mmCIF file of C-alpha atoms in Angstrom:
data_model
loop_
_atom_site.group_PDB
_atom_site.id
_atom_site.type_symbol
_atom_site.label_atom_id
_atom_site.label_comp_id
_atom_site.label_asym_id
_atom_site.label_seq_id
_atom_site.Cartn_x
_atom_site.Cartn_y
_atom_site.Cartn_z
ATOM 1 C CA MET W 1 -25.712 -10.336 -47.884
ATOM 2 C CA ASP W 2 -29.187 -10.864 -48.087
ATOM 3 C CA LEU W 3 -31.270 -8.085 -46.410
ATOM 4 C CA GLU W 4 -34.674 -9.373 -47.356
ATOM 5 C CA PRO W 5 -35.439 -11.182 -44.109
ATOM 6 C CA LEU W 6 -34.066 -8.115 -41.921
ATOM 7 C CA LEU W 7 -36.547 -5.790 -43.990
ATOM 8 C CA ASN W 8 -39.525 -8.253 -43.382
ATOM 9 C CA LYS W 9 -42.474 -6.243 -41.816
ATOM 10 C CA ASN W 10 -43.816 -8.936 -39.904
ATOM 11 C CA PRO W 11 -44.361 -7.288 -36.391
ATOM 12 C CA ASN W 12 -42.399 -9.964 -34.667
ATOM 13 C CA ASN W 13 -39.566 -9.674 -36.660
ATOM 14 C CA MET W 14 -39.697 -5.737 -36.160
ATOM 15 C CA LYS W 15 -39.681 -6.312 -32.513
ATOM 16 C CA ALA W 16 -36.739 -8.413 -32.933
ATOM 17 C CA GLN W 17 -34.917 -6.013 -35.193
ATOM 18 C CA ARG W 18 -35.629 -3.076 -32.589
ATOM 19 C CA PHE W 19 -34.262 -5.283 -29.842
ATOM 20 C CA LEU W 20 -31.014 -6.368 -31.700
ATOM 21 C CA LEU W 21 -30.558 -2.361 -32.634
ATOM 22 C CA SER W 22 -30.892 -1.490 -29.179
ATOM 23 C CA LEU W 23 -28.616 -4.135 -28.082
ATOM 24 C CA LEU W 24 -26.027 -3.075 -30.574
ATOM 25 C CA LEU W 25 -26.477 0.712 -29.479
ATOM 26 C CA CYS W 26 -25.970 -0.308 -25.831
ATOM 27 C CA TRP W 27 -22.947 -2.433 -26.706
ATOM 28 C CA GLY W 28 -21.396 0.462 -28.654
ATOM 29 C CA LEU W 29 -21.927 2.992 -25.821
ATOM 30 C CA ALA W 30 -20.485 0.484 -23.417
ATOM 31 C CA THR W 31 -17.189 0.040 -25.337
ATOM 32 C CA LEU W 32 -16.885 3.801 -25.896
ATOM 33 C CA LEU W 33 -17.388 4.402 -22.045
ATOM 34 C CA TRP W 34 -15.083 1.802 -21.279
ATOM 35 C CA ALA W 35 -12.402 2.885 -23.702
ATOM 36 C CA GLN W 36 -12.641 6.369 -22.178
ATOM 37 C CA ARG W 37 -12.344 5.064 -18.740
ATOM 38 C CA SER W 38 -9.480 2.589 -19.196
ATOM 39 C CA THR W 39 -7.137 5.009 -21.343
ATOM 40 C CA GLY W 40 -7.038 8.507 -20.125
ATOM 41 C CA LEU W 41 -4.682 10.984 -21.313
ATOM 42 C CA GLN W 42 -1.641 9.349 -23.092
ATOM 43 C CA PRO W 43 1.717 10.690 -24.577
ATOM 44 C CA GLY W 44 0.902 12.924 -27.425
ATOM 45 C CA ASP W 45 -2.651 13.786 -26.502
ATOM 46 C CA GLU W 46 -3.675 17.358 -25.606
ATOM 47 C CA ALA W 47 -4.404 17.994 -21.764
ATOM 48 C CA PRO W 48 -7.291 20.054 -20.731
ATOM 49 C CA ASP W 49 -6.615 23.138 -18.426
ATOM 50 C CA PHE W 50 -8.826 23.083 -15.127
ATOM 51 C CA GLU W 51 -9.726 25.407 -12.092
ATOM 52 C CA LEU W 52 -9.177 23.637 -8.793
ATOM 53 C CA LYS W 53 -8.851 25.133 -5.292
ATOM 54 C CA ASN W 54 -5.506 25.496 -3.619
ATOM 55 C CA VAL W 55 -4.695 25.040 -0.251
ATOM 56 C CA ASP W 56 -4.491 28.771 0.192
ATOM 57 C CA GLY W 57 -8.039 28.685 -0.684
ATOM 58 C CA GLN W 58 -7.271 30.359 -4.290
ATOM 59 C CA LEU W 59 -8.582 28.922 -7.501
ATOM 60 C CA VAL W 60 -5.618 27.806 -9.664
ATOM 61 C CA SER W 61 -5.700 27.207 -13.587
ATOM 62 C CA LEU W 62 -2.611 26.005 -15.540
ATOM 63 C CA ALA W 63 -3.158 29.162 -17.662
ATOM 64 C CA ASP W 64 -1.999 31.255 -14.494
ATOM 65 C CA TYR W 65 1.515 29.991 -15.144
ATOM 66 C CA LYS W 66 2.443 32.543 -17.984
ATOM 67 C CA GLN W 67 6.077 31.698 -17.860
ATOM 68 C CA ALA W 68 5.726 27.775 -17.516
ATOM 69 C CA LYS W 69 7.356 25.586 -20.257
ATOM 70 C CA GLY W 70 5.154 22.969 -18.973
ATOM 71 C CA PHE W 71 4.014 21.031 -15.868
ATOM 72 C CA ILE W 72 4.815 17.943 -13.598
ATOM 73 C CA ILE W 73 1.123 17.059 -12.681
ATOM 74 C CA VAL W 74 1.200 14.788 -9.746
ATOM 75 C CA PHE W 75 -2.047 13.078 -8.481
ATOM 76 C CA THR W 76 -1.209 12.232 -4.935
ATOM 77 C CA CYS W 77 -2.955 12.535 -1.557
ATOM 78 C CA ASN W 78 -2.209 12.845 2.448
ATOM 79 C CA HIS W 79 -3.092 9.300 3.652
ATOM 80 C CA CYS W 80 -1.325 6.832 0.958
ATOM 81 C CA PRO W 81 1.987 5.586 2.445
ATOM 82 C CA PHE W 82 3.490 5.259 -1.076
ATOM 83 C CA ALA W 83 2.427 8.859 -1.722
ATOM 84 C CA LYS W 84 4.263 9.841 1.431
ATOM 85 C CA LEU W 85 7.308 7.779 0.455
ATOM 86 C CA TYR W 86 7.632 10.116 -2.571
ATOM 87 C CA GLU W 87 6.656 13.478 -0.958
ATOM 88 C CA ASP W 88 10.218 14.647 -0.527
ATOM 89 C CA ARG W 89 11.273 13.514 -3.976
ATOM 90 C CA ILE W 90 8.232 15.561 -5.445
ATOM 91 C CA ILE W 91 9.339 18.724 -3.563
ATOM 92 C CA ALA W 92 13.024 17.966 -5.008
ATOM 93 C CA LEU W 93 11.506 17.834 -8.516
ATOM 94 C CA HIS W 94 9.683 20.977 -7.944
ATOM 95 C CA ASN W 95 12.704 22.856 -6.367
ATOM 96 C CA LYS W 96 14.985 21.582 -9.317
ATOM 97 C CA TYR W 97 12.660 22.319 -12.224
ATOM 98 C CA ALA W 98 10.303 24.910 -11.372
ATOM 99 C CA PRO W 99 13.023 27.581 -11.951
ATOM 100 C CA LYS W 100 13.754 25.805 -15.456
ATOM 101 C CA GLY W 101 9.877 26.077 -16.281
ATOM 102 C CA PHE W 102 8.433 23.041 -15.017
ATOM 103 C CA PRO W 103 6.602 23.385 -11.626
ATOM 104 C CA VAL W 104 4.856 20.644 -9.821
ATOM 105 C CA VAL W 105 1.131 20.905 -9.483
ATOM 106 C CA ALA W 106 -0.256 18.288 -7.077
ATOM 107 C CA ILE W 107 -3.790 17.360 -7.040
ATOM 108 C CA ASN W 108 -5.632 15.299 -4.447
ATOM 109 C CA PRO W 109 -8.256 13.365 -6.294
ATOM 110 C CA ASN W 110 -9.481 11.345 -3.256
ATOM 111 C CA ASP W 111 -13.188 11.560 -1.797
ATOM 112 C CA ALA W 112 -12.832 12.860 1.728
ATOM 113 C CA THR W 113 -15.913 10.783 2.797
ATOM 114 C CA LYS W 114 -14.205 7.638 2.156
ATOM 115 C CA GLN W 115 -10.815 8.792 3.239
ATOM 116 C CA PRO W 116 -11.082 11.627 5.831
ATOM 117 C CA GLU W 117 -7.510 11.939 6.031
ATOM 118 C CA ASP W 118 -7.628 13.408 2.439
ATOM 119 C CA SER W 119 -10.007 16.240 3.430
ATOM 120 C CA PHE W 120 -9.351 19.588 2.331
ATOM 121 C CA GLU W 121 -8.574 20.771 6.095
ATOM 122 C CA MET W 122 -5.994 17.882 6.082
ATOM 123 C CA MET W 123 -4.537 18.990 3.040
ATOM 124 C CA ILE W 124 -3.982 22.406 4.333
ATOM 125 C CA GLN W 125 -2.328 20.890 7.399
ATOM 126 C CA ARG W 126 -0.113 18.607 5.330
ATOM 127 C CA ALA W 127 0.972 21.277 3.147
ATOM 128 C CA GLN W 128 2.060 23.556 6.106
ATOM 129 C CA GLU W 129 3.843 20.613 7.985
ATOM 130 C CA LYS W 130 5.838 19.712 4.797
ATOM 131 C CA SER W 131 6.087 23.323 3.606
ATOM 132 C CA PHE W 132 5.069 22.298 0.000
ATOM 133 C CA PRO W 133 6.854 24.929 -2.305
ATOM 134 C CA TYR W 134 4.055 23.765 -4.953
ATOM 135 C CA VAL W 135 0.366 24.150 -5.216
ATOM 136 C CA TYR W 136 -1.723 21.280 -3.730
ATOM 137 C CA LEU W 137 -5.155 21.365 -5.184
ATOM 138 C CA GLN W 138 -8.262 19.421 -4.430
ATOM 139 C CA ASP W 139 -10.085 17.687 -7.311
ATOM 140 C CA ALA W 140 -13.585 17.891 -5.424
ATOM 141 C CA THR W 141 -15.440 16.589 -8.253
ATOM 142 C CA GLN W 142 -12.991 14.028 -9.242
ATOM 143 C CA GLU W 143 -13.526 15.202 -12.816
ATOM 144 C CA ILE W 144 -9.638 16.048 -13.668
ATOM 145 C CA ALA W 145 -8.675 12.765 -12.345
ATOM 146 C CA ARG W 146 -11.217 10.948 -14.627
ATOM 147 C CA THR W 147 -10.240 13.029 -17.464
ATOM 148 C CA TYR W 148 -6.634 12.440 -17.133
ATOM 149 C CA GLY W 149 -7.262 8.740 -16.326
ATOM 150 C CA ALA W 150 -5.475 8.774 -13.017
ATOM 151 C CA ALA W 151 -5.800 5.286 -11.406
ATOM 152 C CA ARG W 152 -3.457 5.614 -8.252
ATOM 153 C CA THR W 153 -1.504 7.958 -6.015
ATOM 154 C CA PRO W 154 1.136 8.850 -6.954
ATOM 155 C CA HIS W 155 0.494 9.057 -10.691
ATOM 156 C CA VAL W 156 2.519 11.458 -12.870
ATOM 157 C CA TRP W 157 1.690 13.384 -16.159
ATOM 158 C CA ILE W 158 4.191 15.662 -17.677
ATOM 159 C CA LEU W 159 2.723 18.397 -19.883
ATOM 160 C CA GLN W 160 4.663 20.533 -22.355
ATOM 161 C CA LYS W 161 3.397 23.841 -23.767
ATOM 162 C CA GLN W 162 3.469 23.737 -27.416
ATOM 163 C CA ASP W 163 1.744 26.668 -29.663
ATOM 164 C CA ASN W 164 -0.490 27.518 -26.525
ATOM 165 C CA LYS W 165 -1.491 24.219 -25.965
ATOM 166 C CA LEU W 166 -0.624 21.543 -23.458
ATOM 167 C CA LYS W 167 0.680 18.152 -24.835
ATOM 168 C CA VAL W 168 1.153 15.060 -22.766
ATOM 169 C CA ALA W 169 5.020 14.194 -22.792
ATOM 170 C CA TYR W 170 5.097 11.285 -20.097
ATOM 171 C CA VAL W 171 2.651 9.248 -18.087
ATOM 172 C CA GLY W 172 3.715 7.057 -15.133
ATOM 173 C CA GLY W 173 5.890 6.691 -11.984
ATOM 174 C CA ILE W 174 8.654 8.932 -10.730
ATOM 175 C CA ASP W 175 11.572 6.353 -10.325
ATOM 176 C CA ASN W 176 12.233 2.821 -9.932
ATOM 177 C CA SER W 177 13.068 2.504 -6.373
ATOM 178 C CA PRO W 178 10.156 3.340 -3.964
ATOM 179 C CA GLU W 179 11.965 2.317 -0.857
ATOM 180 C CA ASP W 180 15.288 4.318 -1.065
ATOM 181 C CA PRO W 181 15.617 7.061 -3.639
ATOM 182 C CA ALA W 182 19.294 6.664 -3.415
ATOM 183 C CA ASN W 183 19.029 3.057 -5.209
ATOM 184 C CA ALA W 184 17.177 4.558 -8.123
ATOM 185 C CA THR W 185 18.610 3.521 -11.303
ATOM 186 C CA GLU W 186 15.994 4.838 -13.301
ATOM 187 C CA LYS W 187 14.527 8.432 -12.611
ATOM 188 C CA TYR W 188 11.678 8.587 -15.051
ATOM 189 C CA VAL W 189 10.433 12.049 -14.305
ATOM 190 C CA GLU W 190 13.894 13.599 -14.267
ATOM 191 C CA ARG W 191 14.913 12.072 -17.400
ATOM 192 C CA ALA W 192 11.770 12.977 -19.446
ATOM 193 C CA ILE W 193 12.036 16.584 -18.183
ATOM 194 C CA GLU W 194 15.803 16.797 -19.059
ATOM 195 C CA GLU W 195 15.075 15.637 -22.347
ATOM 196 C CA LEU W 196 12.420 17.928 -22.839
ATOM 197 C CA LEU W 197 14.870 21.087 -21.851
ATOM 198 C CA ALA W 198 17.568 19.626 -24.271
ATOM 199 C CA GLY W 199 14.553 19.940 -27.160
ATOM 200 C CA ARG W 200 14.605 15.863 -27.440
ATOM 201 C CA VAL W 201 11.741 13.673 -27.639
ATOM 202 C CA VAL W 202 11.055 11.859 -24.472
ATOM 203 C CA SER W 203 12.872 8.408 -24.877
ATOM 204 C CA LYS W 204 10.457 6.617 -22.228
ATOM 205 C CA ASN W 205 7.202 8.221 -22.224
ATOM 206 C CA THR W 206 5.158 5.665 -20.112
ATOM 207 C CA THR W 207 6.151 3.628 -17.278
ATOM 208 C CA LYS W 208 3.863 1.616 -14.516
ATOM 209 C CA ALA W 209 4.226 2.071 -10.777
ATOM 210 C CA ILE W 210 2.461 0.760 -7.667
ATOM 211 C CA GLY W 211 0.307 3.114 -5.626
ATOM 212 C CA CYS W 212 -2.902 3.264 -3.832
ATOM 213 C CA THR W 213 -6.005 3.196 -5.613
ATOM 214 C CA ILE W 214 -8.176 6.435 -5.932
ATOM 215 C CA LYS W 215 -10.847 6.786 -3.567
ATOM 216 C CA TRP W 216 -13.751 7.346 -5.940
ATOM 217 C CA ARG W 217 -17.124 8.656 -4.914
ATOM 218 C CA ASN W 218 -19.790 5.954 -5.243
ATOM 219 C CA MET L 1 -30.624 -43.662 22.357
ATOM 220 C CA GLN L 2 -30.585 -41.903 18.743
ATOM 221 C CA LEU L 3 -30.401 -38.704 20.313
ATOM 222 C CA LYS L 4 -27.230 -39.655 22.250
ATOM 223 C CA THR L 5 -25.528 -41.100 19.071
ATOM 224 C CA LYS L 6 -26.475 -37.725 17.440
ATOM 225 C CA CYS L 7 -24.942 -35.731 20.268
ATOM 226 C CA PHE L 8 -21.937 -37.971 20.310
ATOM 227 C CA CYS L 9 -21.189 -37.336 16.590
ATOM 228 C CA HIS L 10 -21.580 -33.762 16.897
ATOM 229 C CA LEU L 11 -19.220 -33.748 19.664
ATOM 230 C CA MET L 12 -16.574 -35.851 17.916
ATOM 231 C CA TRP L 13 -16.918 -33.434 14.856
ATOM 232 C CA LEU L 14 -16.425 -30.325 17.147
ATOM 233 C CA LEU L 15 -13.615 -32.033 18.674
ATOM 234 C CA LEU L 16 -12.015 -32.729 15.129
ATOM 235 C CA VAL L 17 -12.570 -29.342 13.836
ATOM 236 C CA SER L 18 -10.973 -27.752 17.197
ATOM 237 C CA TYR L 19 -7.930 -29.682 16.632
ATOM 238 C CA TRP L 20 -7.704 -29.035 12.879
ATOM 239 C CA LEU L 21 -8.508 -25.281 12.852
ATOM 240 C CA PRO L 22 -5.666 -24.161 14.971
ATOM 241 C CA LEU L 23 -3.319 -26.388 12.736
ATOM 242 C CA SER L 24 -4.367 -24.683 9.661
ATOM 243 C CA CYS L 25 -4.340 -21.232 11.391
ATOM 244 C CA TYR L 26 -0.687 -21.395 12.737
ATOM 245 C CA SER L 27 1.056 -23.157 9.640
ATOM 246 C CA GLN L 28 1.391 -19.721 7.870
ATOM 247 C CA GLN L 29 4.371 -19.246 6.033
ATOM 248 C CA VAL L 30 5.405 -16.645 3.725
ATOM 249 C CA THR L 31 7.302 -17.393 0.640
ATOM 250 C CA VAL L 32 9.614 -14.729 -1.144
ATOM 251 C CA VAL L 33 9.301 -15.087 -4.663
ATOM 252 C CA ASN L 34 10.545 -13.512 -7.797
ATOM 253 C CA ILE L 35 8.694 -12.411 -10.954
ATOM 254 C CA GLU L 36 9.241 -15.644 -12.654
ATOM 255 C CA GLN L 37 7.540 -17.589 -10.297
ATOM 256 C CA VAL L 38 4.454 -15.225 -10.175
ATOM 257 C CA THR L 39 4.353 -15.315 -14.155
ATOM 258 C CA ASP L 40 4.662 -18.823 -14.037
ATOM 259 C CA LEU L 41 1.573 -19.161 -11.871
ATOM 260 C CA MET L 42 -0.235 -16.720 -14.144
ATOM 261 C CA GLN L 43 0.302 -19.071 -17.163
ATOM 262 C CA ASN L 44 -0.778 -22.198 -15.355
ATOM 263 C CA GLN L 45 -2.634 -24.432 -17.887
ATOM 264 C CA SER L 46 -4.379 -26.547 -15.290
ATOM 265 C CA ASP L 47 -8.190 -26.631 -15.214
ATOM 266 C CA THR L 48 -8.482 -24.566 -11.829
ATOM 267 C CA VAL L 49 -9.613 -21.213 -11.075
ATOM 268 C CA TYR L 50 -6.937 -19.152 -9.821
ATOM 269 C CA VAL L 51 -7.523 -16.054 -7.503
ATOM 270 C CA VAL L 52 -4.436 -13.904 -7.372
ATOM 271 C CA ASN L 53 -4.459 -10.941 -4.957
ATOM 272 C CA PHE L 54 -1.935 -8.085 -5.012
ATOM 273 C CA TRP L 55 -1.655 -6.410 -1.855
ATOM 274 C CA ALA L 56 0.613 -4.900 0.770
ATOM 275 C CA THR L 57 0.491 -4.350 4.722
ATOM 276 C CA TRP L 58 0.206 -0.544 4.057
ATOM 277 C CA CYS L 59 -2.486 -0.515 2.156
ATOM 278 C CA ALA L 60 -5.571 -0.186 4.271
ATOM 279 C CA PRO L 61 -8.312 -1.359 1.961
ATOM 280 C CA CYS L 62 -6.195 -4.455 0.931
ATOM 281 C CA VAL L 63 -5.787 -5.345 4.888
ATOM 282 C CA LYS L 64 -9.365 -4.841 5.202
ATOM 283 C CA GLU L 65 -10.435 -7.392 2.413
ATOM 284 C CA LEU L 66 -7.862 -10.124 3.561
ATOM 285 C CA PRO L 67 -10.571 -11.916 5.351
ATOM 286 C CA GLU L 68 -12.691 -12.184 2.398
ATOM 287 C CA PHE L 69 -9.906 -14.201 0.602
ATOM 288 C CA VAL L 70 -9.504 -16.626 3.717
ATOM 289 C CA GLN L 71 -13.092 -17.188 3.771
ATOM 290 C CA LEU L 72 -13.001 -17.979 0.006
ATOM 291 C CA HIS L 73 -9.779 -20.158 0.451
ATOM 292 C CA GLU L 74 -11.531 -22.171 3.164
ATOM 293 C CA ALA L 75 -15.027 -22.623 1.370
ATOM 294 C CA TYR L 76 -13.268 -23.827 -1.696
ATOM 295 C CA GLN L 77 -10.606 -26.121 -0.245
ATOM 296 C CA ASN L 78 -11.936 -29.055 -1.941
ATOM 297 C CA ARG L 79 -12.854 -27.685 -5.225
ATOM 298 C CA LYS L 80 -10.332 -26.751 -8.049
ATOM 299 C CA VAL L 81 -9.685 -23.294 -6.810
ATOM 300 C CA ARG L 82 -6.642 -21.897 -5.640
ATOM 301 C CA VAL L 83 -6.241 -18.588 -3.704
ATOM 302 C CA GLN L 84 -2.751 -16.916 -3.832
ATOM 303 C CA LEU L 85 -2.200 -13.717 -1.906
ATOM 304 C CA ILE L 86 0.844 -11.914 -3.308
ATOM 305 C CA SER L 87 2.246 -9.220 -1.039
ATOM 306 C CA ILE L 88 4.552 -6.407 -2.640
ATOM 307 C CA ASP L 89 5.727 -5.055 0.616
ATOM 308 C CA PHE L 90 9.520 -4.353 0.651
ATOM 309 C CA ARG L 91 11.464 -7.407 1.353
ATOM 310 C CA SER L 92 12.785 -5.415 4.763
ATOM 311 C CA ALA L 93 9.133 -5.515 5.798
ATOM 312 C CA LEU L 94 9.015 -9.254 5.992
ATOM 313 C CA GLU L 95 9.623 -9.800 9.582
ATOM 314 C CA SER L 96 8.766 -6.338 10.747
ATOM 315 C CA SER L 97 5.237 -5.726 9.238
ATOM 316 C CA LEU L 98 4.182 -8.729 7.195
ATOM 317 C CA LYS L 99 4.598 -11.686 9.547
ATOM 318 C CA PRO L 100 3.100 -10.025 12.303
ATOM 319 C CA LEU L 101 0.007 -8.839 10.513
ATOM 320 C CA LEU L 102 -0.546 -12.250 8.969
ATOM 321 C CA GLN L 103 -0.443 -13.976 12.353
ATOM 322 C CA ARG L 104 -2.434 -10.818 14.137
ATOM 323 C CA LYS L 105 -5.240 -11.354 11.331
ATOM 324 C CA ASN L 106 -5.204 -15.079 11.359
ATOM 325 C CA ILE L 107 -4.433 -15.407 7.498
ATOM 326 C CA THR L 108 -4.529 -19.047 6.685
ATOM 327 C CA CYS L 109 -3.939 -18.969 2.894
ATOM 328 C CA PRO L 110 -0.518 -19.269 1.358
ATOM 329 C CA VAL L 111 0.995 -15.824 0.955
ATOM 330 C CA TRP L 112 3.963 -14.925 -1.360
ATOM 331 C CA LEU L 113 6.199 -11.796 -1.026
ATOM 332 C CA LEU L 114 7.085 -10.770 -4.385
ATOM 333 C CA ASN L 115 10.792 -9.256 -4.013
ATOM 334 C CA ASN L 116 10.690 -6.800 -7.019
ATOM 335 C CA THR L 117 10.243 -3.152 -6.633
ATOM 336 C CA ASP L 118 11.247 -2.428 -10.289
ATOM 337 C CA TYR L 119 7.276 -2.273 -10.951
ATOM 338 C CA ASP L 120 7.598 -0.888 -14.684
ATOM 339 C CA SER L 121 9.574 -4.083 -15.380
ATOM 340 C CA TRP L 122 6.788 -6.471 -14.533
ATOM 341 C CA ILE L 123 3.359 -4.898 -14.079
ATOM 342 C CA ASN L 124 2.347 -5.337 -17.657
ATOM 343 C CA ARG L 125 3.660 -8.848 -17.608
ATOM 344 C CA ILE L 126 0.816 -9.476 -15.145
ATOM 345 C CA GLU L 127 -2.002 -7.492 -16.716
ATOM 346 C CA GLU L 128 -1.738 -4.841 -19.380
ATOM 347 C CA SER L 129 -4.779 -2.969 -17.863
ATOM 348 C CA TRP L 130 -3.522 -2.916 -14.538
ATOM 349 C CA GLN L 131 -2.100 0.769 -13.764
ATOM 350 C CA GLY L 132 -0.403 -0.308 -10.590
ATOM 351 C CA GLU L 133 -3.065 0.295 -8.132
ATOM 352 C CA ILE L 134 -3.527 -1.970 -5.288
ATOM 353 C CA PRO L 135 -5.718 -3.819 -3.956
ATOM 354 C CA PHE L 136 -5.835 -5.584 -7.383
ATOM 355 C CA THR L 137 -7.231 -8.984 -8.183
ATOM 356 C CA LEU L 138 -7.000 -11.397 -10.995
ATOM 357 C CA ILE L 139 -9.238 -14.449 -11.438
ATOM 358 C CA PHE L 140 -8.686 -16.896 -14.144
ATOM 359 C CA ASN L 141 -9.046 -20.084 -15.473
ATOM 360 C CA ASN L 142 -6.412 -20.462 -18.267
ATOM 361 C CA GLN L 143 -7.731 -23.926 -19.661
ATOM 362 C CA ARG L 144 -11.208 -22.356 -20.251
ATOM 363 C CA ARG L 145 -9.711 -19.152 -21.128
ATOM 364 C CA LYS L 146 -11.607 -16.978 -18.850
ATOM 365 C CA ARG L 147 -10.193 -14.081 -16.968
ATOM 366 C CA VAL L 148 -11.605 -10.984 -15.037
ATOM 367 C CA VAL L 149 -9.715 -8.259 -13.005
ATOM 368 C CA ILE L 150 -10.955 -6.329 -9.970
ATOM 369 C CA SER L 151 -9.429 -3.069 -9.238
ATOM 370 C CA GLY L 152 -10.086 -1.795 -5.576
ATOM 371 C CA GLN L 153 -11.659 -3.730 -2.685
ATOM 372 C CA THR L 154 -13.824 -6.660 -3.203
ATOM 373 C CA ASP L 155 -15.815 -9.093 -1.075
ATOM 374 C CA PHE L 156 -16.513 -12.921 -0.463
ATOM 375 C CA HIS L 157 -19.826 -12.764 -2.446
ATOM 376 C CA HIS L 158 -18.512 -10.895 -5.566
ATOM 377 C CA LEU L 159 -15.502 -13.397 -5.635
ATOM 378 C CA GLU L 160 -17.840 -16.330 -5.255
ATOM 379 C CA LYS L 161 -20.006 -14.966 -8.067
ATOM 380 C CA LEU L 162 -17.020 -14.655 -10.545
ATOM 381 C CA ILE L 163 -15.482 -18.145 -9.511
ATOM 382 C CA GLY L 164 -18.841 -19.716 -10.087
ATOM 383 C CA GLU L 165 -18.539 -18.580 -13.752
ATOM 384 C CA MET L 166 -15.368 -20.365 -14.222
ATOM 385 C CA LEU L 167 -15.592 -23.673 -12.482
#
């Protein structure tokens, strides 16, 4: 390629060059940001720990769970009818798998100014009403939801401890029958955990499901 | 004399509109469809801008933005624009929630109910980047190979701007 014209010191050309360069930079930055925003944590990725406030007022980190083999991280909330449909199933998942080393960690990422039903006070109320056996944390800055790539409620990440690191083993929905759990022919989360407990790789590590949009702060 | 003619014209026009409006408002029908019918729509190759909105009666932001799509449907009736609302309510909610809501909200554009809750089997067939959150809107003109998606609530002006770029 002939670089001569590009290296021309003509001030007009220099201006054009600078303009082109800044355009290129902007484009690069935009693609980078877009890629970060649209993908989030995928199976195989390392998941970062966090410190978020639980409904009992205590700060909770994944590092606090010394005995855990992993986690079922569920981005969920109070108001979303689809999240409500899955509440009892999330409780059942915790009761079944916390003793086996995979507790549920529920995180509400919604901005309470946009959805007052998802305020911290309402979270406390909901946790009491349903006697949540798991922690119910508020992601007040929405930073964890953004890092993980949460897009809806409910949205699940299964993490597995490996050499003191947390690896993403599964991302997606809970099962394939939102209306009636009894009709589910596929229980994605249960199967993934069973496979992890048996020392196998997760056969279906990504699924998609319907849910409410996360109420992002403007 | 001229003023009278003008007034008469206006009156006739109002009369016409008043007859026509209720007709279009109450002809609401919901068609229960399967995923093949939806993917057929998504792949339509005609030189038409399709505005396809996935929503549900239980989704508050979805219900809130419905009038925006109705406005769009009415404003572009004579253009190559087709607005298709696709409800992903459960089939069991058709009579109890969906139809009453459409009547209450005076929703005049065509509504489909996609009768398939095995979401993982079809979300990627609609759009790879879609994580399943609703409301979710796709605007496309396949013949011109143009396509944009909107995650979350939108409004008439935003939709109109995007359509303008595809007509």
